[in-house]
Amino acid sequence: MGTRLKRRSKDKKMPKIRQKSMEVALSKAEVLIEALPWMRQWSGATIVIKYGGSAMENLELRSKVLEDILLLKLIGVRVVLVHGGGKAISSLMGKLGLEVSFKQGMRVTDDDTMKAVQMALVGQVNTSLVEALNKFGHYAVGLTGADGCILRAEPLDLSLGRVGKICEVDVELIETILGSDYIPVVASVGFGDGGSYNVNADFAASQIAVALGADKLFFLTDVDGLYADFGDKDSLIAQMGVEEAKALIGSKGLSSGMIPKISAAVESIEGGVGQATILNGTSPHSILIELFTNEGIGTEIHKEI
Ligand SMILES: Nc1ncnc2c1ncn2[C@@H]1O[C@H](COP(=O)(O)OP(=O)(O)OP(=O)(O)O)[C@@H](O)[C@H]1O
Ligand SMILES: [Mg+2]
């Protein structure tokens, strides 16, 4: 239990100013009531959240995401957080004097780069997310893909070094941690023969979601969702079926980080996850708005529409 919250002392008479604040309080109560059926729907559900490195740069905005995650946990959602951290890796590599190089959008990962990936993802990003969640209580446990053999990987392409393709997922440890009422926070580092592998966090999240039989998978990124054509800001897609998403993967409207994300979303739905939603993690409380209000936001991908 945290410290007990104190309520304002009650006045004997009700002055005008207090009447005004009662109206505000009432409208807050109405917001909670609007959320009630949604809370009932999501309480007890399993939700995997992939938190993109691009969306966690600003600490103030990051704290809004973490507040949403805590609220989910407190209403009984089984939340699993999976994170990347591309920017943190590149920045650390710069400080260590390592050359950053990408091939087909993937980071060429030699042995020294792999050490930097671990230092940045596990040592910095994972620890910092766990610390921030645990500021409010005993809530989070930090993990890498090697813990409990969560993410077993094999080389994707030898010319990319230690870039790994996930070949096996084991969620027993994640289930144990969820069963003990903690939030597992997983860094997207895989392990396999010969040590650690740099695995794509979108796929790590989707495969963990599939293995858990998750009800929902969020991809928190730094844009409002998926644009049919990224150059056209009016082309934001609110929802679509898997077949439509698959057709987009090969189109010219989709580039860079959105290609693995949509492929991972498709993979998750085909693997039985209820819905996959691409959401802007830099827009305050986007998770709460998406889950608990009548205004759906972001891009939702599901089996049938
Ligand atoms: N059609 C599209 N719609 C939306 N975003 C797109 C599209 N095509 C390309 N993008 C790009 O994809 C980016 C999101 O993927 P990116 O890999 O950069 O972030 P992330 O996956 O959230 O973070 P990280 O890779 O660090 O975990 C957006 O910032 C945008 O520039
Ligand atoms: Mg990405």
CSV table of C-alpha atoms and ligand atoms in Angstrom, one decimal:
chain,number,residue,atom,x,y,z
A,1,MET,CA,0.0,0.0,0.0
A,2,GLY,CA,1.3,3.5,-0.8
A,3,THR,CA,0.7,6.6,1.3
A,4,ARG,CA,-2.9,7.4,2.1
A,5,LEU,CA,-4.3,10.2,0.0
A,6,LYS,CA,-5.8,13.1,1.8
A,7,ARG,CA,-9.1,14.7,0.8
A,8,ARG,CA,-9.7,18.5,1.1
A,9,SER,CA,-11.4,19.3,4.4
A,10,LYS,CA,-15.2,19.8,4.1
A,11,ASP,CA,-16.7,23.3,4.4
A,12,LYS,CA,-19.8,23.9,6.5
A,13,LYS,CA,-21.4,26.1,3.8
A,14,MET,CA,-21.1,25.6,0.1
A,15,PRO,CA,-19.7,28.8,-1.5
A,16,LYS,CA,-20.0,29.4,-5.3
A,17,ILE,CA,-16.5,28.4,-6.0
A,18,ARG,CA,-17.2,25.0,-4.3
A,19,GLN,CA,-20.3,24.6,-6.4
A,20,LYS,CA,-18.2,25.1,-9.5
A,21,SER,CA,-15.8,22.4,-8.3
A,22,MET,CA,-18.7,20.1,-7.7
A,23,GLU,CA,-19.7,20.5,-11.3
A,24,VAL,CA,-16.2,19.6,-12.4
A,25,ALA,CA,-16.2,16.6,-10.0
A,26,LEU,CA,-19.5,15.4,-11.4
A,27,SER,CA,-18.2,15.6,-15.0
A,28,LYS,CA,-15.2,13.5,-13.8
A,29,ALA,CA,-17.6,11.0,-12.3
A,30,GLU,CA,-19.4,10.9,-15.7
A,31,VAL,CA,-16.1,10.1,-17.5
A,32,LEU,CA,-15.6,7.2,-15.1
A,33,ILE,CA,-19.2,5.9,-15.7
A,34,GLU,CA,-18.6,6.1,-19.5
A,35,ALA,CA,-15.5,3.9,-18.9
A,36,LEU,CA,-17.4,1.3,-16.8
A,37,PRO,CA,-18.6,-1.1,-19.6
A,38,TRP,CA,-15.1,-0.9,-21.1
A,39,MET,CA,-13.4,-1.6,-17.8
A,40,ARG,CA,-15.7,-4.6,-17.4
A,41,GLN,CA,-14.7,-5.7,-20.9
A,42,TRP,CA,-10.9,-5.4,-20.3
A,43,SER,CA,-10.6,-6.5,-16.6
A,44,GLY,CA,-9.0,-9.9,-16.6
A,45,ALA,CA,-7.9,-9.6,-20.2
A,46,THR,CA,-4.3,-10.0,-21.4
A,47,ILE,CA,-2.8,-7.0,-23.2
A,48,VAL,CA,0.7,-6.9,-24.6
A,49,ILE,CA,2.1,-3.4,-25.2
A,50,LYS,CA,5.1,-2.9,-27.5
A,51,TYR,CA,6.6,0.4,-26.5
A,52,GLY,CA,8.7,1.8,-29.4
A,53,GLY,CA,12.0,3.5,-28.7
A,54,SER,CA,10.8,6.4,-30.9
A,55,ALA,CA,7.9,7.1,-28.5
A,56,MET,CA,9.8,7.0,-25.2
A,57,GLU,CA,12.3,9.8,-25.7
A,58,ASN,CA,10.3,12.5,-23.9
A,59,LEU,CA,10.2,11.6,-20.2
A,60,GLU,CA,7.1,13.6,-19.4
A,61,LEU,CA,5.1,11.8,-22.2
A,62,ARG,CA,6.6,8.5,-21.1
A,63,SER,CA,5.2,9.0,-17.6
A,64,LYS,CA,1.7,9.4,-19.1
A,65,VAL,CA,2.1,6.0,-20.9
A,66,LEU,CA,3.4,4.4,-17.6
A,67,GLU,CA,0.4,5.9,-15.7
A,68,ASP,CA,-1.9,4.3,-18.3
A,69,ILE,CA,-0.2,0.9,-17.8
A,70,LEU,CA,-0.5,1.1,-14.0
A,71,LEU,CA,-4.2,1.9,-14.3
A,72,LEU,CA,-4.7,-1.1,-16.5
A,73,LYS,CA,-2.9,-3.3,-14.0
A,74,LEU,CA,-4.9,-1.8,-11.1
A,75,ILE,CA,-8.3,-2.7,-12.8
A,76,GLY,CA,-7.1,-6.3,-13.3
A,77,VAL,CA,-5.7,-6.3,-16.8
A,78,ARG,CA,-2.7,-8.7,-17.3
A,79,VAL,CA,-0.3,-6.3,-18.9
A,80,VAL,CA,3.0,-7.3,-20.5
A,81,LEU,CA,5.4,-4.5,-21.7
A,82,VAL,CA,7.8,-5.3,-24.5
A,83,HIS,CA,10.2,-2.6,-25.6
A,84,GLY,CA,12.7,-1.7,-28.2
A,85,GLY,CA,15.0,1.3,-28.0
A,86,GLY,CA,16.7,2.0,-31.4
A,87,LYS,CA,17.6,5.6,-30.5
A,88,ALA,CA,19.1,4.6,-27.2
A,89,ILE,CA,21.3,2.0,-29.0
A,90,SER,CA,22.5,4.4,-31.6
A,91,SER,CA,23.2,7.1,-29.1
A,92,LEU,CA,25.3,4.7,-26.9
A,93,MET,CA,27.1,3.4,-29.9
A,94,GLY,CA,28.1,7.0,-30.8
A,95,LYS,CA,29.5,7.5,-27.3
A,96,LEU,CA,31.4,4.2,-27.5
A,97,GLY,CA,32.8,5.2,-30.9
A,98,LEU,CA,31.1,2.3,-32.7
A,99,GLU,CA,30.0,2.7,-36.3
A,100,VAL,CA,26.2,2.6,-36.8
A,101,SER,CA,25.2,0.8,-40.0
A,102,PHE,CA,21.9,-0.4,-41.3
A,103,LYS,CA,21.1,-2.9,-44.1
A,104,GLN,CA,17.5,-3.2,-45.4
A,105,GLY,CA,16.4,-1.2,-42.3
A,106,MET,CA,18.1,-3.6,-39.9
A,107,ARG,CA,21.1,-2.7,-37.7
A,108,VAL,CA,24.2,-4.6,-38.7
A,109,THR,CA,25.1,-6.2,-35.4
A,110,ASP,CA,28.7,-7.4,-34.9
A,111,ASP,CA,29.8,-8.6,-31.5
A,112,ASP,CA,30.7,-5.1,-30.1
A,113,THR,CA,27.4,-3.7,-31.4
A,114,MET,CA,25.6,-6.6,-29.7
A,115,LYS,CA,27.2,-5.6,-26.4
A,116,ALA,CA,26.0,-2.0,-26.9
A,117,VAL,CA,22.5,-3.3,-27.8
A,118,GLN,CA,22.4,-5.2,-24.4
A,119,MET,CA,23.9,-2.2,-22.5
A,120,ALA,CA,21.3,0.2,-24.0
A,121,LEU,CA,18.2,-2.1,-24.0
A,122,VAL,CA,18.8,-4.0,-20.8
A,123,GLY,CA,21.1,-1.7,-18.8
A,124,GLN,CA,19.4,1.5,-19.6
A,125,VAL,CA,15.9,1.3,-21.2
A,126,ASN,CA,14.6,-1.7,-19.3
A,127,THR,CA,16.0,-0.6,-16.0
A,128,SER,CA,14.7,2.9,-16.4
A,129,LEU,CA,11.1,1.6,-17.3
A,130,VAL,CA,11.1,-0.7,-14.3
A,131,GLU,CA,12.3,2.0,-12.0
A,132,ALA,CA,9.7,4.5,-13.3
A,133,LEU,CA,6.9,1.9,-12.8
A,134,ASN,CA,8.1,0.9,-9.3
A,135,LYS,CA,8.2,4.5,-8.1
A,136,PHE,CA,4.5,3.9,-7.4
A,137,GLY,CA,4.7,0.5,-5.7
A,138,HIS,CA,5.8,-3.1,-6.2
A,139,TYR,CA,4.6,-3.4,-9.8
A,140,ALA,CA,7.2,-4.3,-12.4
A,141,VAL,CA,9.9,-7.0,-13.1
A,142,GLY,CA,12.5,-6.5,-15.8
A,143,LEU,CA,13.4,-9.3,-18.1
A,144,THR,CA,15.4,-10.0,-21.3
A,145,GLY,CA,14.6,-12.7,-23.8
A,146,ALA,CA,17.2,-15.0,-22.2
A,147,ASP,CA,15.3,-15.1,-18.8
A,148,GLY,CA,13.3,-18.3,-18.7
A,149,CYS,CA,14.2,-18.8,-22.4
A,150,ILE,CA,11.5,-16.4,-23.4
A,151,LEU,CA,12.9,-15.5,-26.8
A,152,ARG,CA,15.1,-18.1,-28.5
A,153,ALA,CA,16.7,-16.8,-31.7
A,154,GLU,CA,18.8,-17.9,-34.6
A,155,PRO,CA,20.8,-15.8,-37.1
A,156,LEU,CA,18.5,-14.1,-39.7
A,157,ASP,CA,21.2,-13.4,-42.3
A,158,LEU,CA,24.9,-14.0,-41.6
A,159,SER,CA,25.8,-10.7,-43.3
A,160,LEU,CA,23.9,-8.9,-40.5
A,161,GLY,CA,25.9,-10.5,-37.7
A,162,ARG,CA,23.8,-11.0,-34.6
A,163,VAL,CA,20.5,-9.9,-35.9
A,164,GLY,CA,18.2,-12.7,-34.8
A,165,LYS,CA,15.0,-14.3,-36.0
A,166,ILE,CA,12.8,-15.5,-33.2
A,167,CYS,CA,12.4,-19.3,-33.5
A,168,GLU,CA,10.8,-20.2,-30.2
A,169,VAL,CA,8.9,-18.4,-27.5
A,170,ASP,CA,8.3,-19.7,-24.0
A,171,VAL,CA,6.0,-17.6,-21.9
A,172,GLU,CA,6.0,-19.8,-18.7
A,173,LEU,CA,8.1,-17.2,-16.8
A,174,ILE,CA,5.9,-14.4,-18.0
A,175,GLU,CA,2.8,-16.3,-16.9
A,176,THR,CA,4.4,-16.9,-13.5
A,177,ILE,CA,5.1,-13.2,-13.1
A,178,LEU,CA,1.6,-12.2,-14.2
A,179,GLY,CA,0.3,-14.8,-11.7
A,180,SER,CA,2.2,-13.1,-8.9
A,181,ASP,CA,0.6,-9.8,-9.9
A,182,TYR,CA,3.6,-8.0,-11.5
A,183,ILE,CA,4.0,-6.4,-14.9
A,184,PRO,CA,6.7,-8.2,-16.9
A,185,VAL,CA,8.9,-5.7,-18.8
A,186,VAL,CA,10.7,-7.5,-21.6
A,187,ALA,CA,13.7,-6.1,-23.5
A,188,SER,CA,13.8,-7.4,-27.0
A,189,VAL,CA,17.1,-9.3,-26.8
A,190,GLY,CA,17.0,-12.9,-27.9
A,191,PHE,CA,19.3,-15.7,-27.0
A,192,GLY,CA,20.5,-18.8,-28.9
A,193,ASP,CA,23.5,-20.9,-29.8
A,194,GLY,CA,26.5,-18.7,-29.4
A,195,GLY,CA,24.9,-16.0,-27.2
A,196,SER,CA,22.6,-13.0,-27.6
A,197,TYR,CA,20.8,-11.8,-30.6
A,198,ASN,CA,19.3,-8.4,-31.6
A,199,VAL,CA,15.7,-9.2,-32.3
A,200,ASN,CA,13.0,-6.9,-33.7
A,201,ALA,CA,10.8,-5.7,-30.8
A,202,ASP,CA,7.6,-5.6,-32.9
A,203,PHE,CA,8.0,-9.4,-33.7
A,204,ALA,CA,9.1,-10.1,-30.1
A,205,ALA,CA,5.8,-8.5,-28.9
A,206,SER,CA,3.6,-10.2,-31.4
A,207,GLN,CA,5.1,-13.6,-30.7
A,208,ILE,CA,4.8,-13.2,-27.0
A,209,ALA,CA,1.1,-12.0,-27.5
A,210,VAL,CA,0.4,-15.1,-29.6
A,211,ALA,CA,2.0,-17.4,-27.0
A,212,LEU,CA,0.0,-15.8,-24.2
A,213,GLY,CA,-3.3,-15.9,-26.3
A,214,ALA,CA,-3.5,-12.2,-25.7
A,215,ASP,CA,-6.8,-10.3,-26.3
A,216,LYS,CA,-5.1,-7.2,-27.5
A,217,LEU,CA,-1.7,-6.0,-28.7
A,218,PHE,CA,-0.7,-2.4,-28.8
A,219,PHE,CA,2.2,-1.0,-30.9
A,220,LEU,CA,3.0,2.4,-29.3
A,221,THR,CA,4.9,4.5,-31.7
A,222,ASP,CA,5.5,8.1,-32.6
A,223,VAL,CA,2.7,8.6,-35.3
A,224,ASP,CA,-1.1,8.5,-34.9
A,225,GLY,CA,-1.4,5.2,-36.7
A,226,LEU,CA,-1.0,3.7,-40.1
A,227,TYR,CA,-1.4,6.0,-43.1
A,228,ALA,CA,-2.3,4.3,-46.4
A,229,ASP,CA,0.2,6.7,-47.9
A,230,PHE,CA,2.6,8.2,-45.4
A,231,GLY,CA,3.0,11.3,-47.6
A,232,ASP,CA,-0.8,12.0,-47.3
A,233,LYS,CA,-1.8,13.0,-43.8
A,234,ASP,CA,-5.5,12.6,-44.6
A,235,SER,CA,-5.0,8.9,-45.3
A,236,LEU,CA,-4.9,7.6,-41.6
A,237,ILE,CA,-6.7,4.2,-41.5
A,238,ALA,CA,-9.0,3.7,-38.5
A,239,GLN,CA,-9.4,0.0,-38.9
A,240,MET,CA,-8.8,-2.7,-41.3
A,241,GLY,CA,-8.9,-6.5,-41.8
A,242,VAL,CA,-5.8,-8.7,-42.1
A,243,GLU,CA,-6.1,-9.2,-45.8
A,244,GLU,CA,-6.1,-5.4,-46.4
A,245,ALA,CA,-3.1,-5.1,-44.1
A,246,LYS,CA,-1.2,-7.8,-46.0
A,247,ALA,CA,-1.9,-6.0,-49.3
A,248,LEU,CA,-0.4,-2.8,-47.8
A,249,ILE,CA,2.9,-4.4,-46.8
A,250,GLY,CA,4.1,-4.6,-50.4
A,251,SER,CA,2.8,-1.1,-51.3
A,252,LYS,CA,4.9,2.0,-51.7
A,253,GLY,CA,2.9,3.9,-49.0
A,254,LEU,CA,4.6,1.9,-46.3
A,255,SER,CA,8.2,2.3,-45.5
A,256,SER,CA,10.9,1.9,-42.8
A,257,GLY,CA,9.7,0.9,-39.3
A,258,MET,CA,6.1,0.5,-40.4
A,259,ILE,CA,6.8,-2.6,-42.5
A,260,PRO,CA,7.9,-4.8,-39.6
A,261,LYS,CA,5.1,-3.4,-37.5
A,262,ILE,CA,2.3,-4.2,-39.9
A,263,SER,CA,3.9,-7.7,-40.6
A,264,ALA,CA,4.0,-8.3,-36.8
A,265,ALA,CA,0.4,-7.1,-36.4
A,266,VAL,CA,-0.7,-9.5,-39.2
A,267,GLU,CA,1.3,-12.4,-37.6
A,268,SER,CA,-0.4,-11.7,-34.2
A,269,ILE,CA,-3.9,-11.7,-35.6
A,270,GLU,CA,-3.3,-14.8,-37.6
A,271,GLY,CA,-1.9,-16.4,-34.5
A,272,GLY,CA,-5.1,-15.7,-32.6
A,273,VAL,CA,-4.7,-12.3,-30.9
A,274,GLY,CA,-8.0,-10.5,-30.8
A,275,GLN,CA,-6.9,-7.1,-32.0
A,276,ALA,CA,-3.7,-5.3,-32.8
A,277,THR,CA,-3.7,-1.5,-32.6
A,278,ILE,CA,-1.1,1.0,-33.7
A,279,LEU,CA,-1.3,3.9,-31.4
A,280,ASN,CA,0.6,7.2,-30.8
A,281,GLY,CA,2.6,6.8,-27.6
A,282,THR,CA,3.6,10.5,-27.7
A,283,SER,CA,0.0,11.6,-27.4
A,284,PRO,CA,-1.0,11.7,-23.7
A,285,HIS,CA,-3.1,8.8,-22.4
A,286,SER,CA,-3.7,7.3,-25.8
A,287,ILE,CA,-4.0,3.8,-24.3
A,288,LEU,CA,-6.8,4.9,-21.9
A,289,ILE,CA,-8.6,6.8,-24.6
A,290,GLU,CA,-8.5,3.8,-26.9
A,291,LEU,CA,-9.6,1.3,-24.3
A,292,PHE,CA,-12.0,3.1,-22.0
A,293,THR,CA,-13.8,5.8,-24.0
A,294,ASN,CA,-16.2,5.7,-26.9
A,295,GLU,CA,-13.6,7.4,-29.1
A,296,GLY,CA,-11.5,4.7,-30.7
A,297,ILE,CA,-8.1,6.1,-31.9
A,298,GLY,CA,-5.1,4.8,-33.8
A,299,THR,CA,-5.3,2.0,-36.4
A,300,GLU,CA,-7.0,-1.2,-35.4
A,301,ILE,CA,-6.2,-4.4,-37.3
A,302,HIS,CA,-8.5,-7.4,-36.8
A,303,LYS,CA,-9.6,-10.6,-38.4
A,304,GLU,CA,-12.8,-9.5,-40.0
A,305,ILE,CA,-14.4,-6.1,-40.4
B,1,LIG,N1,2.5,4.4,-43.9
B,1,LIG,C1,3.0,4.8,-42.8
B,1,LIG,N2,2.2,5.2,-41.7
B,1,LIG,C2,2.7,5.6,-40.6
B,1,LIG,N3,4.1,5.6,-40.3
B,1,LIG,C3,4.9,5.2,-41.3
B,1,LIG,C4,4.4,4.8,-42.6
B,1,LIG,N4,5.5,4.5,-43.3
B,1,LIG,C5,6.6,4.7,-42.6
B,1,LIG,N5,6.3,5.1,-41.4
B,1,LIG,C6,7.3,5.4,-40.3
B,1,LIG,O1,7.3,4.4,-39.3
B,1,LIG,C7,7.8,5.0,-38.1
B,1,LIG,C8,7.5,4.1,-36.9
B,1,LIG,O2,8.4,3.0,-36.9
B,1,LIG,P1,9.7,3.1,-36.1
B,1,LIG,O3,10.4,1.7,-36.2
B,1,LIG,O4,10.5,4.3,-36.4
B,1,LIG,O5,9.3,3.3,-34.6
B,1,LIG,P2,9.0,2.3,-33.4
B,1,LIG,O6,8.9,0.9,-33.9
B,1,LIG,O7,7.8,2.8,-32.7
B,1,LIG,O8,10.3,2.4,-32.5
B,1,LIG,P3,11.5,1.3,-32.3
B,1,LIG,O9,11.8,0.8,-33.7
B,1,LIG,O10,12.7,2.2,-31.8
B,1,LIG,O11,11.1,0.3,-31.3
B,1,LIG,C9,7.1,6.3,-38.1
B,1,LIG,O12,7.7,7.3,-37.3
B,1,LIG,C10,7.0,6.7,-39.6
B,1,LIG,O13,8.1,7.6,-39.9
B,2,MG,MG,10.5,0.0,-35.1
